[in-house]
CSV table of C-alpha atoms and ligand atoms in Angstrom, one decimal:
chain,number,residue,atom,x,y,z
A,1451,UNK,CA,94.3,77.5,85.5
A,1452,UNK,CA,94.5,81.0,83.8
A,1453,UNK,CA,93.7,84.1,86.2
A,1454,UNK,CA,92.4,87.2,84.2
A,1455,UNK,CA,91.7,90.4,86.1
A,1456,UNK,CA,90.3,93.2,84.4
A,1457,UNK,CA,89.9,96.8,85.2
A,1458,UNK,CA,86.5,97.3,83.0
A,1459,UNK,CA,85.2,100.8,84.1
A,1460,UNK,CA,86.3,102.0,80.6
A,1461,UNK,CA,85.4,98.8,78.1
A,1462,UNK,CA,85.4,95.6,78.1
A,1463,UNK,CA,88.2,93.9,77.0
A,1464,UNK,CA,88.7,92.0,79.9
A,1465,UNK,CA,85.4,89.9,79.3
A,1466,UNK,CA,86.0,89.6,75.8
A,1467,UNK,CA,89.5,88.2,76.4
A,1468,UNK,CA,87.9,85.9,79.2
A,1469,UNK,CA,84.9,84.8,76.5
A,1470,UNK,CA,88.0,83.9,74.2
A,1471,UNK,CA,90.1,82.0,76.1
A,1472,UNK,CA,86.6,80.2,77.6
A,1473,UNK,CA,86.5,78.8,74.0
A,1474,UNK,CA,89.5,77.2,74.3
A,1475,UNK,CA,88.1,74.9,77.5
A,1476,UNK,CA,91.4,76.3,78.8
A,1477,UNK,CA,90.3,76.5,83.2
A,1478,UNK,CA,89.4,79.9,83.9
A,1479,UNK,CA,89.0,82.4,86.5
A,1480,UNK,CA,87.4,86.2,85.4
A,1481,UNK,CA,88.0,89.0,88.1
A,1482,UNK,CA,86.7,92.4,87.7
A,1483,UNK,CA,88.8,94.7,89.4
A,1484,UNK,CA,86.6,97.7,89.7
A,1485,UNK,CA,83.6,95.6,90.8
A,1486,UNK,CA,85.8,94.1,94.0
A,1487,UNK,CA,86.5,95.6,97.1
A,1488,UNK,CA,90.4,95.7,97.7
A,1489,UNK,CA,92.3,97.7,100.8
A,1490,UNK,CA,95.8,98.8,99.5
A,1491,UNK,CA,98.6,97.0,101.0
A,1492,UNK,CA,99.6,98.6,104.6
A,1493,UNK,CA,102.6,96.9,104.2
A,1494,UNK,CA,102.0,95.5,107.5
A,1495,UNK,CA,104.8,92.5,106.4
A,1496,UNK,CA,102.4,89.8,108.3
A,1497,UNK,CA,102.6,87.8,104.8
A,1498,UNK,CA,106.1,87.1,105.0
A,1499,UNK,CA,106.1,86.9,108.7
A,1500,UNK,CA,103.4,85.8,111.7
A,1501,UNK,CA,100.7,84.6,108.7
A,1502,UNK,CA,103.8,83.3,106.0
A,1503,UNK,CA,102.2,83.2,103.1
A,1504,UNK,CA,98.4,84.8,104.2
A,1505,UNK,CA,97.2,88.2,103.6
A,1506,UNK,CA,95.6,89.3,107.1
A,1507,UNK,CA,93.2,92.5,105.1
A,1508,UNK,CA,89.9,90.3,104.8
A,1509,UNK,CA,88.6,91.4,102.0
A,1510,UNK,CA,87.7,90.6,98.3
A,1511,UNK,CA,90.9,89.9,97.9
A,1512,UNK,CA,90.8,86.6,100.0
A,1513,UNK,CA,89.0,84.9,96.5
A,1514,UNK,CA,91.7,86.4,94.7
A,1515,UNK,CA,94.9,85.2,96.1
A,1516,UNK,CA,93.9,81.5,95.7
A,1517,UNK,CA,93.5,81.3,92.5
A,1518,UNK,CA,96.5,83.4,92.3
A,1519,UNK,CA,98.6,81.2,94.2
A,1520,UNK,CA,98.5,78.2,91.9
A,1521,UNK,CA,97.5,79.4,88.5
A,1522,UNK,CA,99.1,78.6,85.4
A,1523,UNK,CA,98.9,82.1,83.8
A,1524,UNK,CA,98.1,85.7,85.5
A,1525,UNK,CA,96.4,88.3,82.7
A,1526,UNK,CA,96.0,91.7,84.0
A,1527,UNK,CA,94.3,94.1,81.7
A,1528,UNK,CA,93.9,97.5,82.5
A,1529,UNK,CA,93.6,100.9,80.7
A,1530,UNK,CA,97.1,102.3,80.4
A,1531,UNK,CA,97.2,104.9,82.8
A,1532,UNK,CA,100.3,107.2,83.1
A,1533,UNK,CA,102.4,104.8,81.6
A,1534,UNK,CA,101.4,102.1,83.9
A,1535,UNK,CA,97.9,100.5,85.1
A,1536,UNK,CA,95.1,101.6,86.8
A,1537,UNK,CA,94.7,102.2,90.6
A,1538,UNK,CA,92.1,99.0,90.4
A,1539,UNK,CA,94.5,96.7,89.2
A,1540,UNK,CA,97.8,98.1,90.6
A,1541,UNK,CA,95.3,97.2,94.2
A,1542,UNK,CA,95.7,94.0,93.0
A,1543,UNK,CA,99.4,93.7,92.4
A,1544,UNK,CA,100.6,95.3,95.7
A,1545,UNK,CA,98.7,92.8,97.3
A,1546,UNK,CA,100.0,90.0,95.4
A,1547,UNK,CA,102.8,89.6,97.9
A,1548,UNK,CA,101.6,87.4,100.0
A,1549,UNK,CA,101.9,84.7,97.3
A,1550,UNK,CA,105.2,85.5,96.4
A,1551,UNK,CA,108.5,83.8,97.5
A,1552,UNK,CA,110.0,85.9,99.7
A,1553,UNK,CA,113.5,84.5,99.2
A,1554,UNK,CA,115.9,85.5,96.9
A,1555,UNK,CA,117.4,84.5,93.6
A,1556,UNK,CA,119.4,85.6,91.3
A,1557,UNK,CA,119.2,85.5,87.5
A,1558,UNK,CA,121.1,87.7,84.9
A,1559,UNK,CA,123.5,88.6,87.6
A,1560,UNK,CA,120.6,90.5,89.5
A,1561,UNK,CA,118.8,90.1,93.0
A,1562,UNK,CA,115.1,88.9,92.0
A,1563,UNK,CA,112.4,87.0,93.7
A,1564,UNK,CA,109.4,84.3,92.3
A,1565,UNK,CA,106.4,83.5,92.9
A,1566,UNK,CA,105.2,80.9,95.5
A,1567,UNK,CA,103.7,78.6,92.5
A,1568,UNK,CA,106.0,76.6,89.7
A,1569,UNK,CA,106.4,78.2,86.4
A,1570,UNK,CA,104.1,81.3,86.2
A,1571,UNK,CA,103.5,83.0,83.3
A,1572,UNK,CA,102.4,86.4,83.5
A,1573,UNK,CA,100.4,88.7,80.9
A,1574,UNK,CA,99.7,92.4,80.8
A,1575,UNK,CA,97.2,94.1,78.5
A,1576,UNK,CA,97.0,97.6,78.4
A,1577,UNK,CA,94.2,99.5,76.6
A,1578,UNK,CA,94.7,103.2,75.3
A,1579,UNK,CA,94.1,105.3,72.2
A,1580,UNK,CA,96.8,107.8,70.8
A,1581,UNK,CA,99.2,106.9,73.5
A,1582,UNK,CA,102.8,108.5,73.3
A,1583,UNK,CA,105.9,106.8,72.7
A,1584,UNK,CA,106.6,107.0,76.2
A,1585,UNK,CA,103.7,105.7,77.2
A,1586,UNK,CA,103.9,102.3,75.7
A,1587,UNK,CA,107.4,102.2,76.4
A,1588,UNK,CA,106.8,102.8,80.1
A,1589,UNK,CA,104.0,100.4,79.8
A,1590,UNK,CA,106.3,97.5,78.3
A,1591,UNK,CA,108.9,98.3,80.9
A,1592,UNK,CA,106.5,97.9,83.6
A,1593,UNK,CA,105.7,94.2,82.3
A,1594,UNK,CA,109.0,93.5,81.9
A,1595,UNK,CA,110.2,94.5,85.0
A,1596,UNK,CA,107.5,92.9,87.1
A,1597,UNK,CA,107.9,89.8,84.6
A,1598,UNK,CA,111.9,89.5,86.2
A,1599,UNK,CA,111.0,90.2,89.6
A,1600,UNK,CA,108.6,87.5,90.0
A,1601,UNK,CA,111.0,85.0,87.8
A,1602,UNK,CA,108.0,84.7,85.3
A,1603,UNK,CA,107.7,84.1,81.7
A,1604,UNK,CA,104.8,85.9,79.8
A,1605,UNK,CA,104.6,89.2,77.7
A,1606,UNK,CA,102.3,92.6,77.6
A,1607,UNK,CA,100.0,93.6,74.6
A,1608,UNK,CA,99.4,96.7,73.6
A,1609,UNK,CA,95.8,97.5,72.1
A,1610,UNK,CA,93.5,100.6,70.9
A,1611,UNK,CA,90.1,101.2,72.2
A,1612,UNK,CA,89.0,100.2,68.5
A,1613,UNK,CA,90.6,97.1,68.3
A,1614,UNK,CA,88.5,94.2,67.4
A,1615,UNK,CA,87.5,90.9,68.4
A,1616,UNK,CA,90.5,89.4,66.1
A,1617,UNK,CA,93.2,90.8,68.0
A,1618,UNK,CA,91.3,90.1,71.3
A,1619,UNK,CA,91.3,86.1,69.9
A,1620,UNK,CA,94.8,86.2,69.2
A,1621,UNK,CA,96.2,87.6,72.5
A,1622,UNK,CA,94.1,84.6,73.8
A,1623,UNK,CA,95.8,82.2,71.7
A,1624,UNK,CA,98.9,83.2,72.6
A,1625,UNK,CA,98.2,83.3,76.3
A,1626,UNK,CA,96.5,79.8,76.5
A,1627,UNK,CA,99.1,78.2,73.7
A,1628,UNK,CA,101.7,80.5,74.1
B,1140,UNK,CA,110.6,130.6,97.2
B,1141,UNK,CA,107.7,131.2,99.5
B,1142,UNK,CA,108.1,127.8,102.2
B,1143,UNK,CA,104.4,127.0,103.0
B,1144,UNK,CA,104.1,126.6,99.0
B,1145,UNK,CA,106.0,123.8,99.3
B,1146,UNK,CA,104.0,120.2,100.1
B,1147,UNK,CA,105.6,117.2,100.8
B,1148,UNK,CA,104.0,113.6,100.3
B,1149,UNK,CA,104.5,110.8,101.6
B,1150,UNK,CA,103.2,107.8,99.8
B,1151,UNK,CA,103.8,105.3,101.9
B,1152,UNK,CA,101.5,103.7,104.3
B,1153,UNK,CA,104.5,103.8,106.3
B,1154,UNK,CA,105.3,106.7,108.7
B,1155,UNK,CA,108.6,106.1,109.4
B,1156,UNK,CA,110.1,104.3,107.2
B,1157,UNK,CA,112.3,105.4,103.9
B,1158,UNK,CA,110.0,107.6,102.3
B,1159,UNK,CA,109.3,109.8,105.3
B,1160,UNK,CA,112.8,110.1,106.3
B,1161,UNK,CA,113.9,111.4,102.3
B,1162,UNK,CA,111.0,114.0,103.1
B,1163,UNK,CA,112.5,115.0,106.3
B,1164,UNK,CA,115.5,115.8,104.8
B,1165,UNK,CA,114.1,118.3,102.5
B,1166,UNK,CA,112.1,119.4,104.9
B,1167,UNK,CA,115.4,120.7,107.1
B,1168,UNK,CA,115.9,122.8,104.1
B,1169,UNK,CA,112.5,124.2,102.9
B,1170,UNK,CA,109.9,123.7,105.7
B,1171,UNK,CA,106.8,122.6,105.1
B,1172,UNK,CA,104.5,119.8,106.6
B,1173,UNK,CA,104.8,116.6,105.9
B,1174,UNK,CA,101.3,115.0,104.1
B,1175,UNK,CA,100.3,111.3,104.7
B,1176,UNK,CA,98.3,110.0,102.0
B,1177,UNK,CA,95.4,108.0,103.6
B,1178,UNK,CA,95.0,104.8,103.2
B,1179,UNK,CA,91.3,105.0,103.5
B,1180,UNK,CA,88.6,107.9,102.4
B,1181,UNK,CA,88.4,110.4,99.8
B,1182,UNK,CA,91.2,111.7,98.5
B,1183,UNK,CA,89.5,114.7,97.6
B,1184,UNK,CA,90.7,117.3,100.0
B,1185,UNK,CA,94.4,116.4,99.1
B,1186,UNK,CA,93.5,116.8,95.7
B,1187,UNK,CA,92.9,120.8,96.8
B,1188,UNK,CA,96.3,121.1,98.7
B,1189,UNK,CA,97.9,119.4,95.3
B,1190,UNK,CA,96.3,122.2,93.2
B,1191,UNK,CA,97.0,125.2,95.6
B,1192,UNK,CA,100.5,124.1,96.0
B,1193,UNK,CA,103.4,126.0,94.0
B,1194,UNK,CA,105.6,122.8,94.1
B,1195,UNK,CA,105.1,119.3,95.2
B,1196,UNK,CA,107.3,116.7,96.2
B,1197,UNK,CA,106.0,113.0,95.9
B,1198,UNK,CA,108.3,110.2,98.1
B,1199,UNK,CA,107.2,106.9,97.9
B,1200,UNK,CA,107.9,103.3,97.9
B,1201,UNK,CA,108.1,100.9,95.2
B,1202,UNK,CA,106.0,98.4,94.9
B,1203,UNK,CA,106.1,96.1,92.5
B,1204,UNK,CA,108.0,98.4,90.0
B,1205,UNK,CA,106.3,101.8,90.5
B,1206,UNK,CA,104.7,103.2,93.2
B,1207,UNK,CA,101.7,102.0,95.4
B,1208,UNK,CA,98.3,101.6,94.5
B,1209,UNK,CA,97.1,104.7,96.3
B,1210,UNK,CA,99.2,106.8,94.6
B,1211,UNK,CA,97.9,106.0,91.5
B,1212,UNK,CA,94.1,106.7,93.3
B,1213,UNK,CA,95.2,109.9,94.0
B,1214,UNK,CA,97.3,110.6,90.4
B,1215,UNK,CA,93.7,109.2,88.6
B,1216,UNK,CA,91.5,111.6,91.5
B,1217,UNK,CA,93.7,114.7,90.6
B,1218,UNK,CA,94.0,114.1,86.4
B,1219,UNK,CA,90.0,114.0,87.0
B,1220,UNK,CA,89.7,117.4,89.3
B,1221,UNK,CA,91.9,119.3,86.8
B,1222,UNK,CA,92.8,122.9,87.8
B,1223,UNK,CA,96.4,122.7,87.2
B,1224,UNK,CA,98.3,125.4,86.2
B,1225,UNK,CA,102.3,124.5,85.8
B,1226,UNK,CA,102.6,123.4,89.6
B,1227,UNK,CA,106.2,122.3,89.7
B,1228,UNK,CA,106.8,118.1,90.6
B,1229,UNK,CA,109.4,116.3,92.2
B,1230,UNK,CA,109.3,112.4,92.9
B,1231,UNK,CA,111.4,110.3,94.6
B,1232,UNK,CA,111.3,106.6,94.8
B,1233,UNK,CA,112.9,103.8,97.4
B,1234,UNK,CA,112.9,100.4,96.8
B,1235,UNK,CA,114.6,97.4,98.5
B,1236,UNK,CA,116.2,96.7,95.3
B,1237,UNK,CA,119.8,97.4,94.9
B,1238,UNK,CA,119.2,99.0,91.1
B,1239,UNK,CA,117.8,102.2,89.5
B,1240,UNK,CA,115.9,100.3,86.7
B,1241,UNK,CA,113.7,98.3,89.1
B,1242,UNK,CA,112.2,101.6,90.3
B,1243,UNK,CA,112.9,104.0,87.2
B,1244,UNK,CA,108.6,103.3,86.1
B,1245,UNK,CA,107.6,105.4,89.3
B,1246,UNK,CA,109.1,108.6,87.8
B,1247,UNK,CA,108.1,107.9,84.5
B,1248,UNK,CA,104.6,107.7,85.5
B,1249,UNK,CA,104.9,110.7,87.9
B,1250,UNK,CA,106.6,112.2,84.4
B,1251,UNK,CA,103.0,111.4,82.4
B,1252,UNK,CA,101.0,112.4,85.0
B,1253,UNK,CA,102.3,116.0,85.1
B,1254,UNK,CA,102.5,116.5,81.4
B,1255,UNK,CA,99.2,115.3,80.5
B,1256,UNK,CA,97.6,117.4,83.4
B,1257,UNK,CA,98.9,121.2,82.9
B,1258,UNK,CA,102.0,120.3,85.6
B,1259,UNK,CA,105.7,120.9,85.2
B,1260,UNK,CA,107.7,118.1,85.9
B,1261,UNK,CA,111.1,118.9,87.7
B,1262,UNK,CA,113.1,115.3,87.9
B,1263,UNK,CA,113.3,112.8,90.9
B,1264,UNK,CA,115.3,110.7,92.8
B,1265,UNK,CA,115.6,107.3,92.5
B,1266,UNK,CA,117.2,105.3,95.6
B,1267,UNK,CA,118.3,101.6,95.8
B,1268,UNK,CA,118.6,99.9,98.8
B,1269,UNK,CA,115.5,101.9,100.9
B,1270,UNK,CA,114.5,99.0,102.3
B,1271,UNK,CA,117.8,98.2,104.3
B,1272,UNK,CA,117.6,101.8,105.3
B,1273,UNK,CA,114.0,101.2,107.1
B,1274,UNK,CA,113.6,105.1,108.2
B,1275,UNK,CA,117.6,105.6,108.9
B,1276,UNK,CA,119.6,108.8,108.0
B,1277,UNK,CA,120.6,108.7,104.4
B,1278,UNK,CA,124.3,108.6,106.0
B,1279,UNK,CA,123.7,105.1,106.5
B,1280,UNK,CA,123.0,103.7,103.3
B,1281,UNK,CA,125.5,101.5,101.3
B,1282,UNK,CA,126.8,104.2,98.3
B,1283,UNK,CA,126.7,107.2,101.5
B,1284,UNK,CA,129.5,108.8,100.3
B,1285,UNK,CA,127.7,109.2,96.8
B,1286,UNK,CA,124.1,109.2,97.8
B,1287,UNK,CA,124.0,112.0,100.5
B,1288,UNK,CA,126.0,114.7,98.0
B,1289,UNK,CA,123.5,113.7,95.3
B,1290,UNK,CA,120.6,114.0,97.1
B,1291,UNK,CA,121.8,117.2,98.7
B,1292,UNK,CA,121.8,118.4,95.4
B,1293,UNK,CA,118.8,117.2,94.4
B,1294,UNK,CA,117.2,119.0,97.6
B,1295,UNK,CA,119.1,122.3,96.4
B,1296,UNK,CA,117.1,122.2,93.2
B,1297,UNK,CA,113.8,121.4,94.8
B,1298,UNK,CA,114.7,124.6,97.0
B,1299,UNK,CA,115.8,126.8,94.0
B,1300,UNK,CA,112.6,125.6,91.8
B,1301,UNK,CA,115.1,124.2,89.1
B,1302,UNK,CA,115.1,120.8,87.0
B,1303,UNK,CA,116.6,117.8,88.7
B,1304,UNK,CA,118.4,115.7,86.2
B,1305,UNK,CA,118.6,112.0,86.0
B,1306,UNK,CA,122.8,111.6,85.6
B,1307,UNK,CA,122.1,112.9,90.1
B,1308,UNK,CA,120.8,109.5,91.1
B,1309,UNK,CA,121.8,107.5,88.3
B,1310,UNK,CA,125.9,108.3,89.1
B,1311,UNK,CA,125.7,108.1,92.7
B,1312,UNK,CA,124.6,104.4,92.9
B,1313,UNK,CA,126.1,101.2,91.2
B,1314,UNK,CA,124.6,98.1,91.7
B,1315,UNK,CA,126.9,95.4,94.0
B,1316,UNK,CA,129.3,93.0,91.9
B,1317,UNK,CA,129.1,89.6,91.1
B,1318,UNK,CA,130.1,87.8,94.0
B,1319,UNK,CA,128.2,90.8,96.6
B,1320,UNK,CA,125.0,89.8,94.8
B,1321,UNK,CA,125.5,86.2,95.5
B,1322,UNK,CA,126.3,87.7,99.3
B,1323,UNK,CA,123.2,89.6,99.3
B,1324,UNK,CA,121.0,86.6,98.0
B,1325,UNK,CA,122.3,84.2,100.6
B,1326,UNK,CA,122.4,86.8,103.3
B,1327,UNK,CA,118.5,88.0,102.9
B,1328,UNK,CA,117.0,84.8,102.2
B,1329,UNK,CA,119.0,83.6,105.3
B,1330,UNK,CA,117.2,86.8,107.3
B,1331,UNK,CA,113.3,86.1,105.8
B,1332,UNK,CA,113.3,82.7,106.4
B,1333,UNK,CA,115.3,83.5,109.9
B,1334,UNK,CA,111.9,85.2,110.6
B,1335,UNK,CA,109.7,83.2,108.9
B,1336,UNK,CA,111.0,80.4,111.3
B,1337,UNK,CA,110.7,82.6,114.3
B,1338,UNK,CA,107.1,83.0,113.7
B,1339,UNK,CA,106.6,78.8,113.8
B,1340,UNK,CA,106.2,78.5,109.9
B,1341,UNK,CA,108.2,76.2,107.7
B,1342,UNK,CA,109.4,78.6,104.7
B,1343,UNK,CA,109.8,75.7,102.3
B,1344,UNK,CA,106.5,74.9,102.5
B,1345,UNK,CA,103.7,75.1,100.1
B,1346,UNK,CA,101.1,78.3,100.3
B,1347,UNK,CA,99.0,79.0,102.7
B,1348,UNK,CA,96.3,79.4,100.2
B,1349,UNK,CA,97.0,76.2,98.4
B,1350,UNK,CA,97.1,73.8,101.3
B,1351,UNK,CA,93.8,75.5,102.1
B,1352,UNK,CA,92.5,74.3,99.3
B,1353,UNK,CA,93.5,70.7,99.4
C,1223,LIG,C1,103.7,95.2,98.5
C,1223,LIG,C2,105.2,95.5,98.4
C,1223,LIG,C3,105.8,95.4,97.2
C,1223,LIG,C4,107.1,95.7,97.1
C,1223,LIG,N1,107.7,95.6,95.9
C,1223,LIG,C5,109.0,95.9,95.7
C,1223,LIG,C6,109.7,95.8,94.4
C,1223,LIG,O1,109.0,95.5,93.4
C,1223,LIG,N2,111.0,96.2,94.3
C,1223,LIG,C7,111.7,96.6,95.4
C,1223,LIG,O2,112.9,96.8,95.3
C,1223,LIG,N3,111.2,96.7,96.7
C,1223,LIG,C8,109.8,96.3,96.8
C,1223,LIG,N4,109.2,96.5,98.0
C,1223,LIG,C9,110.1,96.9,99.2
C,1223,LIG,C10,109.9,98.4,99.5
C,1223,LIG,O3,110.0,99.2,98.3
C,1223,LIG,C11,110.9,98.9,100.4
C,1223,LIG,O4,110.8,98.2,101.6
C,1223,LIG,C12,110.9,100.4,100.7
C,1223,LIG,O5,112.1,100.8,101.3
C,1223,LIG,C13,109.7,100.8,101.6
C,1223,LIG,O6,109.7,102.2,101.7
C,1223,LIG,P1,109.1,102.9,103.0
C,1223,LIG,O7,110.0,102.6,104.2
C,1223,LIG,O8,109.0,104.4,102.7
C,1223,LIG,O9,107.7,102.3,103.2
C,1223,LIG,C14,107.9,96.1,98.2
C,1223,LIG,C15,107.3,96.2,99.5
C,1223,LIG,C16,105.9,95.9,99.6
C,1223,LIG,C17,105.2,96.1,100.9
């Protein structure tokens, strides 16, 4: 199954990239972000202690980490906001814990960790216009980084708030084929 | 510099943990209160303290690469007040991670936040290894005899309103060897699943969300 959630208060390229890879009778799940209702992680560590593996905040997110926990592909697409993602889908990441692995590996001669599922693949997409060189770099880095820590594969796109529905159709190719 | 122009913010949900503790420390020096962002309702009156203040110092965890999600609520809340006018930023970032790089995004994005919003950006600190630290003295962490003089320093420039550079943090911390890493990984996984056990769970086991759903 492939796991899209979307930040769409400023467009909708999260249900155009869902409508894509729909085409490809590829299982899908669409979240929208900004329409859920998500406490920020208290770090109260119950996930990888009392409730292993169980997020104890009952909220929205309790549909979320399901699909989460066994999916195929995770596609986050967010505006690019200082560099990184938006507070609506960062919500989403900090509470991702609690289907992560918790142990420890090591890969590249570095601590990381994985996720609780086999062989995730994990996708950013970040929408801006006239962003700075910084900005895409810090965005890349931010995929890139998360992308090791969970021991995924996957890769972040970059797109304008002007791109069309071509590049939106080949982002979705190479998430579902990929 | 005139001390009650001075806020210091935690962004951690945490009050006494890593974050708090690095605030502390700077406090000693420049006064001040320490702020707790909330977790819960409008952000909008420490959007006001934000704008009044002549410097602010942001300490925060990393989570999952950059800082926590209610950071960014508050970074968006404040780009969309406006009213800046060259208020000078510090951040600092902990992470359990024993590396710089795993952290570094929270400073850039701190970085971007500043310049697009009429704020001058100072530096930061990043520090490895917060997690082990859990709220202890900075005396206590693994690269002490490094860390403490460089974050000294770095608490010197917050004091004397001048830039932080990155070569502070990046020179006082190297990242554990080859066979230390393979001590770490054994030694942590050992401790999690140590807890995990305590708390009747079997940490080889599938999710909890999955077997829910068979
Ligand atoms: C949801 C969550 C995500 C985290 N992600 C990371 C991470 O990506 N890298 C890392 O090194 N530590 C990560 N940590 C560990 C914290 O950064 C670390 O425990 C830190 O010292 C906490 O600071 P505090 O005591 O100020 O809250 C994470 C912790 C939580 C709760």
């Amino acid at each position: 199954m492939i796991v899209i959630v979307s930040d769409d208060s400023k467009g909708d390229y999260g249900p155009a990239l869902a409508e894509a890879v729909s085409q490809t009778e590829t299982q899908l799940v669409h979240f929208s972000a900004n329409a859920l209702t998500v406490m920020p992680c208290v770090a109260c560590g119950s996930c990888s202690g009392k409730t292993y593996g169980r997020c104890i905040t009952q909220d929205d997110m309790q549909q979320v980490l399901p699909k989460i926990a066994g999916c195929r592909a995770l596609v986050l697409v967010s505006p690019v906001v200082f560099g990184g993602v938006s507070y609506h889908i960062k919500k989403i990441m900090d509470r991702m814990a609690a289907v992560g692995d918790p142990r420890y590996r090591i890969s590249e001669g570095e601590l990381v960790k994985g996720m609780s599922g086999q062989g995730m693949n994990y996708y950013m997409l970040g929408i801006g216009d006239e962003l700075s060189a910084t900005e895409r770099a810090a965005f890349l880095s931010l995929h890139e980084e998360n992308r090791k820590i969970m021991s995924a594969q996957g890769q972040a796109f970059i797109l304008s708030g002007r791109s069309g529905q071509a590049s939106i159709n080949k982002i979705a190719q190479e998430i579902v084929y990929g | 510099m005139d001390k009650s122009e001075i806020m210091l913010l935690c962004a951690s949900p945490r009050r006494k943990g890593t974050s708090t503790m690095l605030l502390e420390r700077i406090q000693a020096v420049t006064g001040s209160e320490v702020v707790f962002l909330p977790q819960k309702d409008s952000l909008h009156e420490l959007v006001l303290v934000m704008q009044q203040a002549a410097t602010i110092v942001i300490s925060g965890p990393c989570y999952i690469n950059t800082y926590p999600a209610r950071l960014i609520e508050l970074l968006e809340a404040a780009a969309l007040a406006g009213g800046f006018s060259g208020q000078k930023l510090y951040g600092i970032i902990n992470g359990g991670m024993p590396y710089i790089h795993t952290h570094q995004h929270g400073l850039t994005c701190l970085q971007l936040f500043a310049e697009q919003n009429h704020l001058s950006w100072q530096g930061g600190f990043v520090l490895g290894c917060g997690a082990m630290l859990d709220g202890k003295p900075l005396e206590k962490h693994m690269n002490r005899k490094t860390v403490v003089p460089a974050f000294d320093q770095f608490i010197r420039h917050i004091a004397a309103g001048t830039p932080s550079p990155s070569c502070l943090y990046e020179q006082a911390q190297s990242p554990p060897g080859k066979i230390m890493t393979q001590v770490f990984a054994k030694l942590l996984t050992f401790l999690v699943e140590k807890s995990i056990k305590k708390h009747g769970h079997d940490p080889k086991a599938a999710n909890w969300y999955l077997r829910e759903q068979e």
